PDB file of C-alpha atoms in Angstrom:
ATOM      1  CA  UNK L 623     219.638  90.442 150.791  1.00  0.00           C
ATOM      2  CA  UNK L 624     222.528  92.532 152.193  1.00  0.00           C
ATOM      3  CA  UNK L 625     224.267  90.823 155.077  1.00  0.00           C
ATOM      4  CA  UNK L 626     224.252  92.942 158.240  1.00  0.00           C
ATOM      5  CA  UNK L 627     227.488  93.060 160.127  1.00  0.00           C
ATOM      6  CA  UNK L 628     227.673  92.367 163.845  1.00  0.00           C
ATOM      7  CA  UNK L 629     227.350  95.403 166.193  1.00  0.00           C
ATOM      8  CA  UNK L 630     230.927  96.350 167.504  1.00  0.00           C
ATOM      9  CA  UNK L 631     231.662  95.992 171.166  1.00  0.00           C
ATOM     10  CA  UNK L 632     234.346  97.401 173.569  1.00  0.00           C
ATOM     11  CA  UNK L 633     234.333 100.961 172.108  1.00  0.00           C
ATOM     12  CA  UNK L 634     235.021 100.008 168.492  1.00  0.00           C
ATOM     13  CA  UNK L 635     233.548 102.361 165.860  1.00  0.00           C
ATOM     14  CA  UNK L 636     230.444 101.118 164.102  1.00  0.00           C
ATOM     15  CA  UNK L 637     230.831 100.664 160.343  1.00  0.00           C
ATOM     16  CA  UNK L 638     228.062 102.619 158.441  1.00  0.00           C
ATOM     17  CA  UNK L 639     225.492 100.665 156.461  1.00  0.00           C
ATOM     18  CA  UNK L 640     225.665 100.696 152.685  1.00  0.00           C
ATOM     19  CA  UNK L 641     223.217 103.151 151.024  1.00  0.00           C
ATOM     20  CA  UNK L 642     221.654 103.406 147.562  1.00  0.00           C
ATOM     21  CA  UNK L 643     220.675  99.802 147.301  1.00  0.00           C
ATOM     22  CA  UNK L 644     217.536  99.343 149.482  1.00  0.00           C
ATOM     23  CA  UNK L 645     216.438  95.867 150.237  1.00  0.00           C
ATOM     24  CA  UNK L 646     213.562  94.686 148.059  1.00  0.00           C
ATOM     25  CA  UNK L 647     211.609  91.613 149.224  1.00  0.00           C
ATOM     26  CA  UNK L 648     211.678  88.935 146.656  1.00  0.00           C
ATOM     27  CA  UNK L 649     208.410  87.536 145.325  1.00  0.00           C
ATOM     28  CA  UNK L 650     207.549  83.957 146.209  1.00  0.00           C
ATOM     29  CA  UNK L 651     208.588  81.358 143.762  1.00  0.00           C
ATOM     30  CA  UNK L 652     206.133  80.960 140.889  1.00  0.00           C
ATOM     31  CA  UNK L 653     204.534  84.492 141.174  1.00  0.00           C
ATOM     32  CA  UNK L 654     207.192  86.341 139.285  1.00  0.00           C
ATOM     33  CA  UNK L 655     206.146  87.366 135.779  1.00  0.00           C
ATOM     34  CA  UNK L 656     202.349  86.845 136.289  1.00  0.00           C
ATOM     35  CA  UNK L 657     200.146  89.506 134.624  1.00  0.00           C
ATOM     36  CA  UNK L 658     197.421  91.468 136.558  1.00  0.00           C
ATOM     37  CA  UNK L 659     193.748  90.886 135.567  1.00  0.00           C
ATOM     38  CA  UNK L 660     192.959  92.850 132.453  1.00  0.00           C
ATOM     39  CA  UNK L 661     190.089  95.401 132.602  1.00  0.00           C
ATOM     40  CA  UNK L 662     188.702  93.990 135.946  1.00  0.00           C
ATOM     41  CA  UNK L 663     186.794  91.238 134.126  1.00  0.00           C
ATOM     42  CA  UNK L 664     187.625  88.675 136.772  1.00  0.00           C
ATOM     43  CA  UNK L 665     188.221  89.357 140.460  1.00  0.00           C
ATOM     44  CA  UNK L 666     189.156  86.625 142.929  1.00  0.00           C
ATOM     45  CA  UNK L 667     187.721  83.946 140.658  1.00  0.00           C
ATOM     46  CA  UNK L 668     184.231  85.667 140.325  1.00  0.00           C
ATOM     47  CA  UNK L 669     183.058  86.522 136.868  1.00  0.00           C
ATOM     48  CA  UNK L 670     181.616  90.035 136.437  1.00  0.00           C
ATOM     49  CA  UNK L 671     178.260  89.952 134.567  1.00  0.00           C
ATOM     50  CA  UNK L 672     178.195  91.551 131.172  1.00  0.00           C
ATOM     51  CA  UNK L 673     175.839  94.335 130.099  1.00  0.00           C
ATOM     52  CA  UNK L 674     173.734  91.833 128.151  1.00  0.00           C
ATOM     53  CA  UNK L 675     173.331  89.655 131.222  1.00  0.00           C
ATOM     54  CA  UNK L 676     172.350  92.629 133.412  1.00  0.00           C
ATOM     55  CA  UNK L 677     169.830  93.747 130.787  1.00  0.00           C
ATOM     56  CA  UNK L 678     168.281  90.284 130.666  1.00  0.00           C
ATOM     57  CA  UNK L 679     168.071  90.114 134.463  1.00  0.00           C
ATOM     58  CA  UNK L 680     166.455  93.559 134.616  1.00  0.00           C
ATOM     59  CA  UNK L 681     163.874  92.476 132.038  1.00  0.00           C
ATOM     60  CA  UNK L 682     163.124  89.374 134.114  1.00  0.00           C
ATOM     61  CA  UNK L 683     162.584  91.436 137.275  1.00  0.00           C
ATOM     62  CA  UNK L 684     160.297  93.809 135.371  1.00  0.00           C
ATOM     63  CA  UNK L 685     158.235  90.878 134.110  1.00  0.00           C
ATOM     64  CA  UNK L 686     157.911  89.470 137.633  1.00  0.00           C
ATOM     65  CA  UNK L 687     156.918  92.885 139.030  1.00  0.00           C
ATOM     66  CA  UNK L 688     154.246  93.248 136.316  1.00  0.00           C
ATOM     67  CA  UNK L 689     152.918  89.779 137.094  1.00  0.00           C
ATOM     68  CA  UNK L 690     152.680  90.556 140.811  1.00  0.00           C
ATOM     69  CA  UNK L 691     150.935  93.863 140.059  1.00  0.00           C
ATOM     70  CA  UNK L 692     148.348  92.118 137.898  1.00  0.00           C
ATOM     71  CA  UNK L 693     147.746  89.561 140.646  1.00  0.00           C
ATOM     72  CA  UNK L 694     147.266  92.389 143.143  1.00  0.00           C
ATOM     73  CA  UNK L 695     144.751  94.090 140.824  1.00  0.00           C
ATOM     74  CA  UNK L 696     142.786  90.850 140.430  1.00  0.00           C
ATOM     75  CA  UNK L 697     142.738  90.267 144.204  1.00  0.00           C
ATOM     76  CA  UNK L 698     141.589  93.834 144.833  1.00  0.00           C
ATOM     77  CA  UNK L 699     138.806  93.413 142.241  1.00  0.00           C
ATOM     78  CA  UNK L 700     137.699  90.122 143.840  1.00  0.00           C
ATOM     79  CA  UNK L 701     137.593  91.769 147.278  1.00  0.00           C
ATOM     80  CA  UNK L 702     135.516  94.644 145.949  1.00  0.00           C
ATOM     81  CA  UNK L 703     133.079  92.231 144.297  1.00  0.00           C
ATOM     82  CA  UNK L 704     132.789  90.265 147.557  1.00  0.00           C
ATOM     83  CA  UNK L 705     131.977  93.452 149.473  1.00  0.00           C
ATOM     84  CA  UNK L 706     129.261  94.338 146.957  1.00  0.00           C
ATOM     85  CA  UNK L 707     127.758  90.836 147.105  1.00  0.00           C
ATOM     86  CA  UNK L 708     127.783  90.868 150.932  1.00  0.00           C
ATOM     87  CA  UNK L 709     126.107  94.283 151.010  1.00  0.00           C
ATOM     88  CA  UNK L 710     123.491  93.112 148.480  1.00  0.00           C
ATOM     89  CA  UNK L 711     122.802  89.934 150.497  1.00  0.00           C
ATOM     90  CA  UNK L 712     122.420  91.986 153.684  1.00  0.00           C
ATOM     91  CA  UNK L 713     119.973  94.354 152.008  1.00  0.00           C
ATOM     92  CA  UNK L 714     117.957  91.421 150.668  1.00  0.00           C
ATOM     93  CA  UNK L 715     117.797  89.857 154.149  1.00  0.00           C
ATOM     94  CA  UNK L 716     116.590  93.130 155.642  1.00  0.00           C
ATOM     95  CA  UNK L 717     113.967  93.418 152.912  1.00  0.00           C
ATOM     96  CA  UNK L 718     112.719  89.852 153.524  1.00  0.00           C
ATOM     97  CA  UNK L 719     112.433  90.521 157.265  1.00  0.00           C
ATOM     98  CA  UNK L 720     110.581  93.771 156.651  1.00  0.00           C
ATOM     99  CA  UNK L 721     108.092  92.055 154.337  1.00  0.00           C
ATOM    100  CA  UNK L 722     107.554  89.236 156.849  1.00  0.00           C
ATOM    101  CA  UNK L 723     106.825  91.721 159.632  1.00  0.00           C
ATOM    102  CA  UNK L 724     104.455  93.658 157.390  1.00  0.00           C
ATOM    103  CA  UNK L 725     102.640  90.421 156.580  1.00  0.00           C
ATOM    104  CA  UNK L 726     102.148  89.819 160.323  1.00  0.00           C
ATOM    105  CA  UNK L 727     100.753  93.312 160.798  1.00  0.00           C
ATOM    106  CA  UNK L 728      98.409  92.934 157.828  1.00  0.00           C
ATOM    107  CA  UNK L 729      97.089  89.658 159.257  1.00  0.00           C
ATOM    108  CA  UNK L 730      96.323  91.427 162.520  1.00  0.00           C
ATOM    109  CA  UNK L 731      94.561  94.223 160.635  1.00  0.00           C
ATOM    110  CA  UNK L 732      92.478  91.677 158.703  1.00  0.00           C
ATOM    111  CA  UNK L 733      91.293  89.955 161.886  1.00  0.00           C
ATOM    112  CA  UNK L 734      90.477  93.253 163.590  1.00  0.00           C
ATOM    113  CA  UNK L 735      88.415  94.294 160.568  1.00  0.00           C
ATOM    114  CA  UNK L 736      86.505  91.008 160.633  1.00  0.00           C
ATOM    115  CA  UNK L 737      85.787  91.492 164.369  1.00  0.00           C
ATOM    116  CA  UNK L 738      84.528  95.033 163.723  1.00  0.00           C
ATOM    117  CA  UNK L 739      82.126  93.761 161.066  1.00  0.00           C
ATOM    118  CA  UNK L 740      80.226  91.956 163.850  1.00  0.00           C
ATOM    119  CA  UNK L 741      80.177  94.973 166.207  1.00  0.00           C
ATOM    120  CA  UNK L 742      76.591  95.876 165.228  1.00  0.00           C
ATOM    121  CA  UNK L 743      75.128  92.472 165.994  1.00  0.00           C
ATOM    122  CA  UNK L 744      73.503  91.444 169.286  1.00  0.00           C
ATOM    123  CA  UNK L 745      76.326  89.112 170.153  1.00  0.00           C
ATOM    124  CA  UNK L 746      78.972  91.698 169.130  1.00  0.00           C
ATOM    125  CA  UNK L 747      81.011  91.363 172.344  1.00  0.00           C
ATOM    126  CA  UNK L 748      81.408  87.633 171.924  1.00  0.00           C
ATOM    127  CA  UNK L 749      82.307  88.073 168.252  1.00  0.00           C
ATOM    128  CA  UNK L 750      84.949  90.685 169.038  1.00  0.00           C
ATOM    129  CA  UNK L 751      86.484  88.523 171.762  1.00  0.00           C
ATOM    130  CA  UNK L 752      86.574  85.587 169.414  1.00  0.00           C
ATOM    131  CA  UNK L 753      88.163  87.752 166.742  1.00  0.00           C
ATOM    132  CA  UNK L 754      90.829  88.907 169.214  1.00  0.00           C
ATOM    133  CA  UNK L 755      91.549  85.334 170.254  1.00  0.00           C
ATOM    134  CA  UNK L 756      91.874  84.261 166.655  1.00  0.00           C
ATOM    135  CA  UNK L 757      94.208  87.183 165.953  1.00  0.00           C
ATOM    136  CA  UNK L 758      96.334  86.368 168.989  1.00  0.00           C
ATOM    137  CA  UNK L 759      96.603  82.723 167.969  1.00  0.00           C
ATOM    138  CA  UNK L 760      97.503  83.642 164.398  1.00  0.00           C
ATOM    139  CA  UNK L 761     100.180  86.129 165.472  1.00  0.00           C
ATOM    140  CA  UNK L 762     101.775  83.549 167.768  1.00  0.00           C
ATOM    141  CA  UNK L 763     101.847  81.053 164.894  1.00  0.00           C
ATOM    142  CA  UNK L 764     103.495  83.607 162.611  1.00  0.00           C
ATOM    143  CA  UNK L 765     106.048  84.440 165.299  1.00  0.00           C
ATOM    144  CA  UNK L 766     106.744  80.734 165.808  1.00  0.00           C
ATOM    145  CA  UNK L 767     107.443  80.404 162.075  1.00  0.00           C
ATOM    146  CA  UNK L 768     110.007  83.174 162.514  1.00  0.00           C
ATOM    147  CA  UNK L 769     111.677  81.341 165.410  1.00  0.00           C
ATOM    148  CA  UNK L 770     110.068  83.467 168.146  1.00  0.00           C
ATOM    149  CA  UNK L 771     108.373  81.760 171.102  1.00  0.00           C
ATOM    150  CA  UNK L 772     107.373  82.775 174.665  1.00  0.00           C
ATOM    151  CA  UNK L 773     108.891  81.122 177.736  1.00  0.00           C
ATOM    152  CA  UNK L 774     107.446  80.310 181.144  1.00  0.00           C
ATOM    153  CA  UNK L 775     108.586  82.244 184.208  1.00  0.00           C
ATOM    154  CA  UNK L 776     106.193  81.754 187.182  1.00  0.00           C
ATOM    155  CA  UNK L 777     107.634  79.414 189.813  1.00  0.00           C
ATOM    156  CA  UNK L 778     111.071  79.452 188.138  1.00  0.00           C
ATOM    157  CA  UNK L 779     114.246  80.640 189.918  1.00  0.00           C
ATOM    158  CA  UNK L 780     115.003  84.258 189.098  1.00  0.00           C
ATOM    159  CA  UNK L 781     117.608  84.537 186.326  1.00  0.00           C
ATOM    160  CA  UNK L 782     118.764  87.992 185.272  1.00  0.00           C
ATOM    161  CA  UNK L 783     119.453  86.642 181.775  1.00  0.00           C
ATOM    162  CA  UNK L 784     115.742  85.955 181.226  1.00  0.00           C
ATOM    163  CA  UNK L 785     113.951  88.053 183.865  1.00  0.00           C
ATOM    164  CA  UNK L 786     113.649  91.750 184.602  1.00  0.00           C
ATOM    165  CA  UNK L 787     112.505  92.212 188.210  1.00  0.00           C
ATOM    166  CA  UNK L 788     109.987  95.064 188.462  1.00  0.00           C
ATOM    167  CA  UNK L 789     108.747  94.302 192.001  1.00  0.00           C
ATOM    168  CA  UNK L 790     109.919  92.394 195.069  1.00  0.00           C
ATOM    169  CA  UNK L 791     107.355  90.644 197.298  1.00  0.00           C
ATOM    170  CA  UNK L 792     107.695  88.738 200.547  1.00  0.00           C
ATOM    171  CA  UNK L 793     108.669  85.109 200.226  1.00  0.00           C
ATOM    172  CA  UNK L 794     106.274  82.410 201.419  1.00  0.00           C
ATOM    173  CA  UNK L 795     106.052  78.665 201.648  1.00  0.00           C
ATOM    174  CA  UNK L 796     104.489  78.621 198.186  1.00  0.00           C
ATOM    175  CA  UNK L 797     107.039  81.048 196.720  1.00  0.00           C
ATOM    176  CA  UNK L 798     110.501  80.654 198.298  1.00  0.00           C
ATOM    177  CA  UNK L 799     112.990  83.487 198.169  1.00  0.00           C
ATOM    178  CA  UNK L 800     114.531  83.980 194.762  1.00  0.00           C
ATOM    179  CA  UNK L 801     111.626  82.560 192.742  1.00  0.00           C
ATOM    180  CA  UNK L 802     109.374  84.346 190.260  1.00  0.00           C
ATOM    181  CA  UNK L 803     105.926  84.941 191.805  1.00  0.00           C
ATOM    182  CA  UNK L 804     104.080  86.521 188.882  1.00  0.00           C
ATOM    183  CA  UNK L 805     104.629  87.700 185.355  1.00  0.00           C
ATOM    184  CA  UNK L 806     103.882  91.331 184.428  1.00  0.00           C
ATOM    185  CA  UNK L 807     104.953  91.039 180.779  1.00  0.00           C
ATOM    186  CA  UNK L 808     105.761  87.866 178.878  1.00  0.00           C
ATOM    187  CA  UNK L 809     109.280  87.219 177.682  1.00  0.00           C
ATOM    188  CA  UNK L 810     110.227  85.812 174.271  1.00  0.00           C
ATOM    189  CA  UNK L 811     113.103  83.856 172.785  1.00  0.00           C
ATOM    190  CA  UNK L 812     114.329  83.951 169.224  1.00  0.00           C
ATOM    191  CA  UNK L 813     116.110  80.699 168.645  1.00  0.00           C
ATOM    192  CA  UNK L 814     118.078  80.133 171.862  1.00  0.00           C
ATOM    193  CA  UNK L 815     118.619  83.828 172.560  1.00  0.00           C
ATOM    194  CA  UNK L 816     116.468  86.212 174.575  1.00  0.00           C
ATOM    195  CA  UNK L 817     114.487  88.530 172.313  1.00  0.00           C
ATOM    196  CA  UNK L 818     112.797  90.263 175.237  1.00  0.00           C
ATOM    197  CA  UNK L 819     113.238  89.438 178.944  1.00  0.00           C
ATOM    198  CA  UNK L 820     110.111  88.832 180.992  1.00  0.00           C
ATOM    199  CA  UNK L 821     109.133  91.520 183.504  1.00  0.00           C
ATOM    200  CA  UNK L 822     108.379  89.685 186.728  1.00  0.00           C
ATOM    201  CA  UNK L 823     107.683  89.945 190.479  1.00  0.00           C
ATOM    202  CA  UNK L 824     110.274  88.162 192.599  1.00  0.00           C
ATOM    203  CA  UNK L 825     109.962  86.735 196.134  1.00  0.00           C
ATOM    204  CA  UNK L 826     112.581  87.673 198.744  1.00  0.00           C
ATOM    205  CA  UNK L 827     113.029  86.996 202.478  1.00  0.00           C
ATOM    206  CA  UNK L 828     112.259  89.764 204.955  1.00  0.00           C
TER     207      UNK L 828
END
């Protein structure tokens, strides 16, 4: 490195700097003479993958993508089969219910026809009434087998979940306010749920 002279003081002329020989920083010890990486094959200690390696990696990704696609197709097929099975099961359940209801109706028709066979006899009225009673009993038994049963309402506290008030009457000592006085139409349960609420008369003060 060129040594710089001290700046003159007390009006002395300044000696010009030497030109034509610019200062060049010297490389640190040990770096001089080292060759640059050839062809970019290695940068900062990281090896650049070769074409063969990239081709193998691409083939591996393609194989994984194909595998995932096949899995998706199988899952979609399974879902479609499940939908078809569920629809078929629902249709079969509807068909069983329809046949059960038709069997109930046919039983009622049979009993009515038996009652009508006795209509020409002297005790026809009694025979018809007995036929109606037998039909009523048989229908209730069939409904019970299907999980349907009536429930009591008279004397019970009014409950909008089970009762449909069609008339309000004055409360009395026998029927306090808020209780069901009479039943206009019977209510039915299916399982623990209300199939049809009972239509009732309800007592109320004043």
